[in-house]
Amino acid sequence: MGAPLPPIDLELVGADPGDVARLAARAEAAGVARLWAPELHRSATVPLAVAAGATRRVEIATGIALAFTRSPMTLALEALDLDELSGGRLVLGLGAGVRRLNMRWHSVPYDPPVRRMRETVAAVRTLVAALARGEDARSPGRLVDVDVTGLRRGLAAPRAAIPVWLAAVNPGMARLAGEIADGLLDHPVTTRAWLDDEIRPALAAGAARAGRPAPPVAAAVTCAVDDDDPGRARRAAALTVGFYATVRTYEPLFAGHGFGGRLGRIRRAFAAGDADALADAVGDDMVDAFALAGTGAAVAAGVAERARGVDRLWLAPPHHLQAPADRSGWQA
């Protein structure tokens, strides 16, 4: 008999609001511990309002909300609203994203991301506490400087402190998570070796600097199951792996696993919009390294392996070049 699984989390997706609500309710009934709402095709916050109304026990989490594209005040207000709607079940997952996304898609500053994240988290926590308690808020910083005087929200707040988890792909943000976060959220296209060899040591170093234990980690993995056509599931996973392989910020991850020489071909296929060429450029070995895809039995065995020795495990479906119905269907 195998070891018991840690808490299992699920990415919250859906083709429409009704689909989001149904997935949330089914996940809760199945014993899923936490629902992480990604921010790519939808916002990370609005679907959680739908999920909050469809559930009673499961935790809801932004997975992740882009920290630099909202003001700290907006982040704090959204967190307080979602915590109220869910009866105190929110986890605020924040991530820096990457430079191109922040500067080209959102037209907001990005550098230096670690300092900016440190000051953003401090400001959000200060604002959440002050708004919940009916107090003024002051969070000084070089990049994020907040001073709110006289505002009294006057609305219910289940808590004056909401857990903040940070997403990290590289050691710099992982060290910051060790210093200041309530938990670390792993990336769904990564490996257990990267988590153990690169991220956990940085997390521990940050925690030691702050004089506290290392916070918990939600390990993550992209999963796709299709018993009738396992190749279809593997192709979907390949497209998502390929999407992330085009991002310069993640290059150390892929190069560190011996795939650096393949990145040029992947980027050319991605730029051309050629899905078949992109999947071929990724190949079966990259899919096996960075995702779990195929039959239900194969993916279940992989999940059990990924779950060994982690605090919790977050399962995410493929998303790149997937129709909304397909993204939710991978989790059916």
mmCIF file of C-alpha atoms in Angstrom:
data_model
loop_
_atom_site.group_PDB
_atom_site.id
_atom_site.type_symbol
_atom_site.label_atom_id
_atom_site.label_comp_id
_atom_site.label_asym_id
_atom_site.label_seq_id
_atom_site.Cartn_x
_atom_site.Cartn_y
_atom_site.Cartn_z
ATOM 1 C CA MET A 1 0.000 0.000 0.000
ATOM 2 C CA GLY A 2 1.449 3.383 -1.048
ATOM 3 C CA ALA A 3 2.024 6.367 1.177
ATOM 4 C CA PRO A 4 -0.991 8.669 1.610
ATOM 5 C CA LEU A 5 -1.132 11.610 -0.759
ATOM 6 C CA PRO A 6 -0.647 15.144 0.543
ATOM 7 C CA PRO A 7 -3.448 17.686 0.002
ATOM 8 C CA ILE A 8 -4.242 17.841 -3.700
ATOM 9 C CA ASP A 9 -5.009 21.196 -5.300
ATOM 10 C CA LEU A 10 -6.559 21.841 -8.712
ATOM 11 C CA GLU A 11 -6.375 24.675 -11.205
ATOM 12 C CA LEU A 12 -9.762 26.393 -11.578
ATOM 13 C CA VAL A 13 -10.728 26.729 -15.241
ATOM 14 C CA GLY A 14 -13.987 26.753 -17.150
ATOM 15 C CA ALA A 15 -15.465 27.521 -20.554
ATOM 16 C CA ASP A 16 -18.078 29.817 -18.963
ATOM 17 C CA PRO A 17 -19.170 30.868 -15.442
ATOM 18 C CA GLY A 18 -21.439 27.853 -15.108
ATOM 19 C CA ASP A 19 -18.560 25.565 -16.015
ATOM 20 C CA VAL A 20 -16.358 27.278 -13.407
ATOM 21 C CA ALA A 21 -19.042 26.780 -10.742
ATOM 22 C CA ARG A 22 -19.574 23.120 -11.671
ATOM 23 C CA LEU A 23 -15.858 22.334 -11.587
ATOM 24 C CA ALA A 24 -15.509 24.050 -8.213
ATOM 25 C CA ALA A 25 -18.431 22.097 -6.739
ATOM 26 C CA ARG A 26 -17.175 18.774 -8.173
ATOM 27 C CA ALA A 27 -13.672 19.458 -6.900
ATOM 28 C CA GLU A 28 -14.950 20.163 -3.409
ATOM 29 C CA ALA A 29 -17.051 16.991 -3.426
ATOM 30 C CA ALA A 30 -13.992 15.002 -4.563
ATOM 31 C CA GLY A 31 -11.908 16.258 -1.658
ATOM 32 C CA VAL A 32 -9.720 18.768 -3.497
ATOM 33 C CA ALA A 33 -8.042 20.964 -0.889
ATOM 34 C CA ARG A 34 -7.553 24.229 -2.790
ATOM 35 C CA LEU A 35 -8.581 25.743 -6.113
ATOM 36 C CA TRP A 36 -5.973 27.957 -7.813
ATOM 37 C CA ALA A 37 -7.328 30.413 -10.393
ATOM 38 C CA PRO A 38 -4.715 31.280 -13.049
ATOM 39 C CA GLU A 39 -4.352 34.666 -14.705
ATOM 40 C CA LEU A 40 -3.941 34.277 -18.443
ATOM 41 C CA HIS A 41 -7.187 33.693 -20.322
ATOM 42 C CA ARG A 42 -9.205 35.040 -17.368
ATOM 43 C CA SER A 43 -8.360 37.158 -14.360
ATOM 44 C CA ALA A 44 -7.202 35.387 -11.219
ATOM 45 C CA THR A 45 -9.914 36.980 -9.096
ATOM 46 C CA VAL A 46 -13.328 37.007 -10.780
ATOM 47 C CA PRO A 47 -13.585 33.202 -11.234
ATOM 48 C CA LEU A 48 -12.924 32.839 -7.505
ATOM 49 C CA ALA A 49 -16.045 34.864 -6.780
ATOM 50 C CA VAL A 50 -17.984 32.298 -8.820
ATOM 51 C CA ALA A 51 -16.247 29.421 -7.034
ATOM 52 C CA ALA A 52 -16.898 30.966 -3.624
ATOM 53 C CA GLY A 53 -20.635 30.947 -4.297
ATOM 54 C CA ALA A 54 -20.590 27.334 -5.501
ATOM 55 C CA THR A 55 -18.633 25.865 -2.566
ATOM 56 C CA ARG A 56 -18.539 25.874 1.231
ATOM 57 C CA ARG A 57 -15.243 24.277 2.340
ATOM 58 C CA VAL A 58 -12.542 24.199 -0.332
ATOM 59 C CA GLU A 59 -9.928 26.937 -0.164
ATOM 60 C CA ILE A 60 -9.832 29.364 -3.073
ATOM 61 C CA ALA A 61 -6.585 30.944 -4.256
ATOM 62 C CA THR A 62 -5.282 33.278 -6.903
ATOM 63 C CA GLY A 63 -2.814 31.131 -8.795
ATOM 64 C CA ILE A 64 -1.321 33.520 -9.543
ATOM 65 C CA ALA A 65 -2.436 37.136 -9.533
ATOM 66 C CA LEU A 66 0.108 39.350 -11.245
ATOM 67 C CA ALA A 67 1.444 41.489 -8.442
ATOM 68 C CA PHE A 68 2.780 44.422 -10.446
ATOM 69 C CA THR A 69 -0.161 44.987 -12.786
ATOM 70 C CA ARG A 70 -2.539 46.071 -10.000
ATOM 71 C CA SER A 71 -2.021 48.674 -7.339
ATOM 72 C CA PRO A 72 -1.550 47.347 -3.793
ATOM 73 C CA MET A 73 -4.880 48.958 -2.920
ATOM 74 C CA THR A 74 -6.666 47.052 -5.680
ATOM 75 C CA LEU A 75 -5.012 43.801 -4.598
ATOM 76 C CA ALA A 76 -6.035 44.424 -0.989
ATOM 77 C CA LEU A 77 -9.639 45.263 -1.893
ATOM 78 C CA GLU A 78 -9.971 42.215 -4.145
ATOM 79 C CA ALA A 79 -8.492 40.003 -1.433
ATOM 80 C CA LEU A 80 -10.863 41.362 1.204
ATOM 81 C CA ASP A 81 -13.871 40.969 -1.109
ATOM 82 C CA LEU A 82 -12.990 37.365 -1.957
ATOM 83 C CA ASP A 83 -12.265 36.507 1.655
ATOM 84 C CA GLU A 84 -15.669 37.879 2.615
ATOM 85 C CA LEU A 85 -17.458 36.065 -0.215
ATOM 86 C CA SER A 86 -15.821 32.771 0.741
ATOM 87 C CA GLY A 87 -16.138 33.123 4.521
ATOM 88 C CA GLY A 88 -12.408 33.392 5.113
ATOM 89 C CA ARG A 89 -11.164 30.767 2.616
ATOM 90 C CA LEU A 90 -8.913 32.905 0.401
ATOM 91 C CA VAL A 91 -5.211 32.405 -0.207
ATOM 92 C CA LEU A 92 -3.624 35.302 -2.105
ATOM 93 C CA GLY A 93 -1.119 33.830 -4.538
ATOM 94 C CA LEU A 94 1.103 36.488 -6.122
ATOM 95 C CA GLY A 95 3.672 36.252 -8.886
ATOM 96 C CA ALA A 96 5.946 38.627 -10.746
ATOM 97 C CA GLY A 97 5.249 37.189 -14.174
ATOM 98 C CA VAL A 98 7.999 37.955 -16.687
ATOM 99 C CA ARG A 99 9.452 41.192 -18.013
ATOM 100 C CA ARG A 100 7.811 41.068 -21.458
ATOM 101 C CA LEU A 101 4.352 40.370 -20.021
ATOM 102 C CA ASN A 102 4.548 43.240 -17.535
ATOM 103 C CA MET A 103 6.099 45.835 -19.798
ATOM 104 C CA ARG A 104 4.531 44.971 -23.186
ATOM 105 C CA TRP A 105 1.147 43.501 -22.263
ATOM 106 C CA HIS A 106 0.408 45.628 -19.202
ATOM 107 C CA SER A 107 2.698 48.660 -19.642
ATOM 108 C CA VAL A 108 3.901 48.570 -16.020
ATOM 109 C CA PRO A 109 7.412 48.569 -14.502
ATOM 110 C CA TYR A 110 9.039 45.227 -13.776
ATOM 111 C CA ASP A 111 12.626 45.691 -12.604
ATOM 112 C CA PRO A 112 13.851 44.960 -10.020
ATOM 113 C CA PRO A 113 11.263 42.195 -9.479
ATOM 114 C CA VAL A 114 12.435 40.869 -6.095
ATOM 115 C CA ARG A 115 12.519 44.295 -4.428
ATOM 116 C CA ARG A 116 9.256 45.282 -6.094
ATOM 117 C CA MET A 117 7.613 42.076 -4.831
ATOM 118 C CA ARG A 118 8.942 42.571 -1.302
ATOM 119 C CA GLU A 119 7.474 46.080 -1.112
ATOM 120 C CA THR A 120 4.220 45.056 -2.824
ATOM 121 C CA VAL A 121 3.592 42.245 -0.340
ATOM 122 C CA ALA A 122 4.333 44.571 2.583
ATOM 123 C CA ALA A 123 1.911 47.169 1.221
ATOM 124 C CA VAL A 124 -0.863 44.640 0.551
ATOM 125 C CA ARG A 125 -0.584 43.149 4.030
ATOM 126 C CA THR A 126 -0.614 46.597 5.619
ATOM 127 C CA LEU A 127 -3.649 47.651 3.593
ATOM 128 C CA VAL A 128 -5.596 44.442 4.293
ATOM 129 C CA ALA A 129 -5.027 44.824 8.027
ATOM 130 C CA ALA A 130 -5.850 48.546 8.072
ATOM 131 C CA LEU A 131 -8.966 48.267 5.927
ATOM 132 C CA ALA A 132 -10.247 45.306 7.956
ATOM 133 C CA ARG A 133 -9.681 47.133 11.258
ATOM 134 C CA GLY A 134 -10.758 50.606 10.191
ATOM 135 C CA GLU A 135 -7.318 52.197 10.505
ATOM 136 C CA ASP A 136 -4.991 54.372 8.425
ATOM 137 C CA ALA A 137 -2.332 52.546 6.386
ATOM 138 C CA ARG A 138 1.313 53.449 5.867
ATOM 139 C CA SER A 139 3.753 51.178 4.014
ATOM 140 C CA PRO A 140 6.930 53.052 3.010
ATOM 141 C CA GLY A 141 9.133 51.817 0.198
ATOM 142 C CA ARG A 142 11.451 52.960 -2.572
ATOM 143 C CA LEU A 143 9.341 51.400 -5.343
ATOM 144 C CA VAL A 144 5.972 50.906 -3.630
ATOM 145 C CA ASP A 145 5.075 53.639 -1.181
ATOM 146 C CA VAL A 146 1.545 53.666 0.231
ATOM 147 C CA ASP A 147 -0.084 56.227 2.532
ATOM 148 C CA VAL A 148 -3.852 55.973 3.090
ATOM 149 C CA THR A 149 -5.424 58.356 5.581
ATOM 150 C CA GLY A 150 -9.060 58.714 6.523
ATOM 151 C CA LEU A 151 -10.530 55.833 4.516
ATOM 152 C CA ARG A 152 -12.830 53.593 6.525
ATOM 153 C CA ARG A 153 -14.179 50.675 4.521
ATOM 154 C CA GLY A 154 -16.997 49.822 6.911
ATOM 155 C CA LEU A 155 -17.574 46.347 5.480
ATOM 156 C CA ALA A 156 -17.343 42.883 6.967
ATOM 157 C CA ALA A 157 -13.897 41.280 6.978
ATOM 158 C CA PRO A 158 -13.471 37.704 8.223
ATOM 159 C CA ARG A 159 -9.762 38.304 8.877
ATOM 160 C CA ALA A 160 -7.262 41.131 9.143
ATOM 161 C CA ALA A 161 -4.510 38.906 7.723
ATOM 162 C CA ILE A 162 -4.887 36.822 4.550
ATOM 163 C CA PRO A 163 -2.203 34.234 3.667
ATOM 164 C CA VAL A 164 0.148 35.350 0.890
ATOM 165 C CA TRP A 165 1.905 32.707 -1.214
ATOM 166 C CA LEU A 166 4.571 33.630 -3.747
ATOM 167 C CA ALA A 167 5.211 31.883 -7.047
ATOM 168 C CA ALA A 168 8.844 31.192 -7.905
ATOM 169 C CA VAL A 169 10.623 29.639 -10.876
ATOM 170 C CA ASN A 170 14.122 30.912 -10.083
ATOM 171 C CA PRO A 171 16.075 31.035 -6.801
ATOM 172 C CA GLY A 172 15.880 34.814 -6.274
ATOM 173 C CA MET A 173 12.104 34.859 -5.816
ATOM 174 C CA ALA A 174 12.280 31.599 -3.852
ATOM 175 C CA ARG A 175 14.643 33.238 -1.335
ATOM 176 C CA LEU A 176 12.179 36.086 -0.960
ATOM 177 C CA ALA A 177 9.350 33.592 -0.407
ATOM 178 C CA GLY A 178 11.431 32.000 2.333
ATOM 179 C CA GLU A 179 11.805 35.388 4.006
ATOM 180 C CA ILE A 180 8.292 36.800 3.795
ATOM 181 C CA ALA A 181 5.670 34.446 2.316
ATOM 182 C CA ASP A 182 3.185 32.086 3.932
ATOM 183 C CA GLY A 183 3.962 29.529 1.236
ATOM 184 C CA LEU A 184 5.653 28.985 -2.124
ATOM 185 C CA LEU A 185 3.791 28.033 -5.278
ATOM 186 C CA ASP A 186 5.758 25.928 -7.745
ATOM 187 C CA HIS A 187 5.371 26.382 -11.493
ATOM 188 C CA PRO A 188 3.255 23.771 -13.337
ATOM 189 C CA VAL A 189 5.944 23.320 -16.001
ATOM 190 C CA THR A 190 8.965 22.362 -13.937
ATOM 191 C CA THR A 191 10.447 19.201 -12.413
ATOM 192 C CA ARG A 192 10.852 17.665 -8.998
ATOM 193 C CA ALA A 193 14.640 17.869 -9.428
ATOM 194 C CA TRP A 194 14.466 21.645 -10.055
ATOM 195 C CA LEU A 195 12.269 22.068 -7.006
ATOM 196 C CA ASP A 196 14.579 20.016 -4.787
ATOM 197 C CA ASP A 197 17.927 21.246 -6.120
ATOM 198 C CA GLU A 198 17.266 24.913 -6.921
ATOM 199 C CA ILE A 199 14.088 26.167 -5.280
ATOM 200 C CA ARG A 200 14.039 24.453 -1.881
ATOM 201 C CA PRO A 201 17.621 25.453 -0.952
ATOM 202 C CA ALA A 202 16.870 29.068 -1.868
ATOM 203 C CA LEU A 203 13.623 28.940 0.104
ATOM 204 C CA ALA A 204 15.496 27.574 3.127
ATOM 205 C CA ALA A 205 18.191 30.241 2.801
ATOM 206 C CA GLY A 206 15.601 32.998 2.769
ATOM 207 C CA ALA A 207 13.840 31.536 5.786
ATOM 208 C CA ALA A 208 17.151 31.257 7.674
ATOM 209 C CA ARG A 209 17.880 34.915 6.894
ATOM 210 C CA ALA A 210 14.523 35.824 8.427
ATOM 211 C CA GLY A 211 15.063 33.514 11.416
ATOM 212 C CA ARG A 212 12.013 31.355 10.803
ATOM 213 C CA PRO A 213 11.133 27.888 9.464
ATOM 214 C CA ALA A 214 10.790 27.501 5.708
ATOM 215 C CA PRO A 215 7.164 27.948 4.624
ATOM 216 C CA PRO A 216 5.234 25.120 2.932
ATOM 217 C CA VAL A 217 5.516 24.411 -0.788
ATOM 218 C CA ALA A 218 2.775 23.589 -3.251
ATOM 219 C CA ALA A 219 4.554 21.477 -5.845
ATOM 220 C CA ALA A 220 2.925 21.653 -9.268
ATOM 221 C CA VAL A 221 2.623 19.645 -12.457
ATOM 222 C CA THR A 222 0.770 19.925 -15.763
ATOM 223 C CA CYS A 223 -1.529 16.920 -16.226
ATOM 224 C CA ALA A 224 -3.560 15.701 -19.195
ATOM 225 C CA VAL A 225 -5.495 12.407 -19.300
ATOM 226 C CA ASP A 226 -7.087 10.761 -22.322
ATOM 227 C CA ASP A 227 -7.621 7.001 -22.099
ATOM 228 C CA ASP A 228 -9.096 6.849 -25.609
ATOM 229 C CA ASP A 229 -6.291 8.829 -27.253
ATOM 230 C CA PRO A 230 -3.207 9.194 -25.022
ATOM 231 C CA GLY A 231 -1.338 10.854 -27.879
ATOM 232 C CA ARG A 232 -3.834 13.711 -27.851
ATOM 233 C CA ALA A 233 -3.120 14.328 -24.168
ATOM 234 C CA ARG A 234 0.623 14.262 -24.781
ATOM 235 C CA ARG A 235 0.329 16.736 -27.667
ATOM 236 C CA ALA A 236 -1.642 19.135 -25.464
ATOM 237 C CA ALA A 237 1.040 18.910 -22.790
ATOM 238 C CA ALA A 238 3.765 19.439 -25.399
ATOM 239 C CA LEU A 239 2.158 22.675 -26.577
ATOM 240 C CA THR A 240 2.074 24.074 -23.053
ATOM 241 C CA VAL A 241 5.661 23.005 -22.347
ATOM 242 C CA GLY A 242 6.644 24.660 -25.618
ATOM 243 C CA PHE A 243 4.863 27.879 -24.690
ATOM 244 C CA TYR A 244 6.929 28.236 -21.518
ATOM 245 C CA ALA A 245 10.118 27.185 -23.286
ATOM 246 C CA THR A 246 9.905 30.399 -25.332
ATOM 247 C CA VAL A 247 10.171 32.587 -22.202
ATOM 248 C CA ARG A 248 13.694 33.877 -21.534
ATOM 249 C CA THR A 249 13.124 33.969 -17.766
ATOM 250 C CA TYR A 250 12.632 30.191 -17.773
ATOM 251 C CA GLU A 251 15.640 29.417 -19.932
ATOM 252 C CA PRO A 252 17.807 28.286 -16.961
ATOM 253 C CA LEU A 253 15.153 25.716 -16.096
ATOM 254 C CA PHE A 254 15.121 24.131 -19.544
ATOM 255 C CA ALA A 255 18.874 24.466 -20.126
ATOM 256 C CA GLY A 256 19.541 22.971 -16.696
ATOM 257 C CA HIS A 257 17.712 19.826 -17.811
ATOM 258 C CA GLY A 258 19.719 19.512 -21.017
ATOM 259 C CA PHE A 259 17.191 21.065 -23.404
ATOM 260 C CA GLY A 260 18.958 24.343 -24.089
ATOM 261 C CA GLY A 261 19.885 23.308 -27.621
ATOM 262 C CA ARG A 262 16.225 22.728 -28.486
ATOM 263 C CA LEU A 263 14.951 26.166 -27.466
ATOM 264 C CA GLY A 264 15.754 27.893 -30.753
ATOM 265 C CA ARG A 265 13.662 25.448 -32.769
ATOM 266 C CA ILE A 266 10.825 25.696 -30.245
ATOM 267 C CA ARG A 267 10.851 29.490 -30.412
ATOM 268 C CA ARG A 268 10.814 29.504 -34.207
ATOM 269 C CA ALA A 269 7.811 27.155 -34.284
ATOM 270 C CA PHE A 270 6.024 29.244 -31.683
ATOM 271 C CA ALA A 271 6.699 32.494 -33.573
ATOM 272 C CA ALA A 272 5.369 30.927 -36.772
ATOM 273 C CA GLY A 273 2.182 29.823 -35.020
ATOM 274 C CA ASP A 274 2.772 26.241 -36.184
ATOM 275 C CA ALA A 275 1.280 23.984 -33.508
ATOM 276 C CA ASP A 276 2.450 20.748 -35.124
ATOM 277 C CA ALA A 277 6.017 22.021 -35.443
ATOM 278 C CA LEU A 278 5.909 23.260 -31.851
ATOM 279 C CA ALA A 279 4.782 19.877 -30.504
ATOM 280 C CA ASP A 280 7.412 18.091 -32.620
ATOM 281 C CA ALA A 281 10.151 20.462 -31.438
ATOM 282 C CA VAL A 282 9.285 19.750 -27.803
ATOM 283 C CA GLY A 283 9.298 15.977 -28.267
ATOM 284 C CA ASP A 284 8.332 13.110 -26.006
ATOM 285 C CA ASP A 285 11.368 13.427 -23.748
ATOM 286 C CA MET A 286 10.537 17.045 -22.820
ATOM 287 C CA VAL A 287 6.915 16.108 -22.207
ATOM 288 C CA ASP A 288 8.033 13.319 -19.885
ATOM 289 C CA ALA A 289 10.400 15.669 -18.056
ATOM 290 C CA PHE A 290 7.974 18.545 -17.499
ATOM 291 C CA ALA A 291 4.440 17.102 -17.515
ATOM 292 C CA LEU A 292 2.277 14.074 -16.851
ATOM 293 C CA ALA A 293 0.246 13.106 -19.898
ATOM 294 C CA GLY A 294 -1.328 9.980 -21.334
ATOM 295 C CA THR A 295 -3.637 7.360 -19.848
ATOM 296 C CA GLY A 296 -5.277 7.814 -16.489
ATOM 297 C CA ALA A 297 -3.208 5.008 -15.003
ATOM 298 C CA ALA A 298 0.065 6.530 -16.212
ATOM 299 C CA VAL A 299 -0.814 9.989 -14.930
ATOM 300 C CA ALA A 300 -1.996 8.608 -11.571
ATOM 301 C CA ALA A 301 1.323 6.825 -11.124
ATOM 302 C CA GLY A 302 3.141 10.030 -11.964
ATOM 303 C CA VAL A 303 1.059 12.034 -9.519
ATOM 304 C CA ALA A 304 1.889 9.568 -6.740
ATOM 305 C CA GLU A 305 5.597 9.935 -7.550
ATOM 306 C CA ARG A 306 5.441 13.748 -7.682
ATOM 307 C CA ALA A 307 3.549 13.827 -4.382
ATOM 308 C CA ARG A 308 6.273 12.080 -2.372
ATOM 309 C CA GLY A 309 7.649 14.346 0.341
ATOM 310 C CA VAL A 310 5.833 17.532 -0.695
ATOM 311 C CA ASP A 311 3.466 19.624 1.419
ATOM 312 C CA ARG A 312 0.766 19.709 -1.239
ATOM 313 C CA LEU A 313 0.462 19.073 -4.984
ATOM 314 C CA TRP A 314 -1.187 21.363 -7.500
ATOM 315 C CA LEU A 315 -2.491 19.756 -10.720
ATOM 316 C CA ALA A 316 -2.931 22.054 -13.730
ATOM 317 C CA PRO A 317 -4.291 21.285 -17.211
ATOM 318 C CA PRO A 318 -2.515 22.239 -20.445
ATOM 319 C CA HIS A 319 -3.605 25.649 -21.678
ATOM 320 C CA HIS A 320 -1.650 26.760 -24.751
ATOM 321 C CA LEU A 321 -3.643 26.419 -28.003
ATOM 322 C CA GLN A 322 -6.428 24.687 -26.077
ATOM 323 C CA ALA A 323 -10.071 25.688 -26.481
ATOM 324 C CA PRO A 324 -11.825 26.688 -23.223
ATOM 325 C CA ALA A 325 -13.832 23.466 -23.233
ATOM 326 C CA ASP A 326 -10.643 21.455 -23.687
ATOM 327 C CA ARG A 327 -8.921 23.206 -20.758
ATOM 328 C CA SER A 328 -11.728 22.190 -18.408
ATOM 329 C CA GLY A 329 -12.118 18.808 -20.115
ATOM 330 C CA TRP A 330 -8.581 17.722 -19.218
ATOM 331 C CA GLN A 331 -9.723 17.755 -15.582
ATOM 332 C CA ALA A 332 -13.019 15.932 -16.107
#
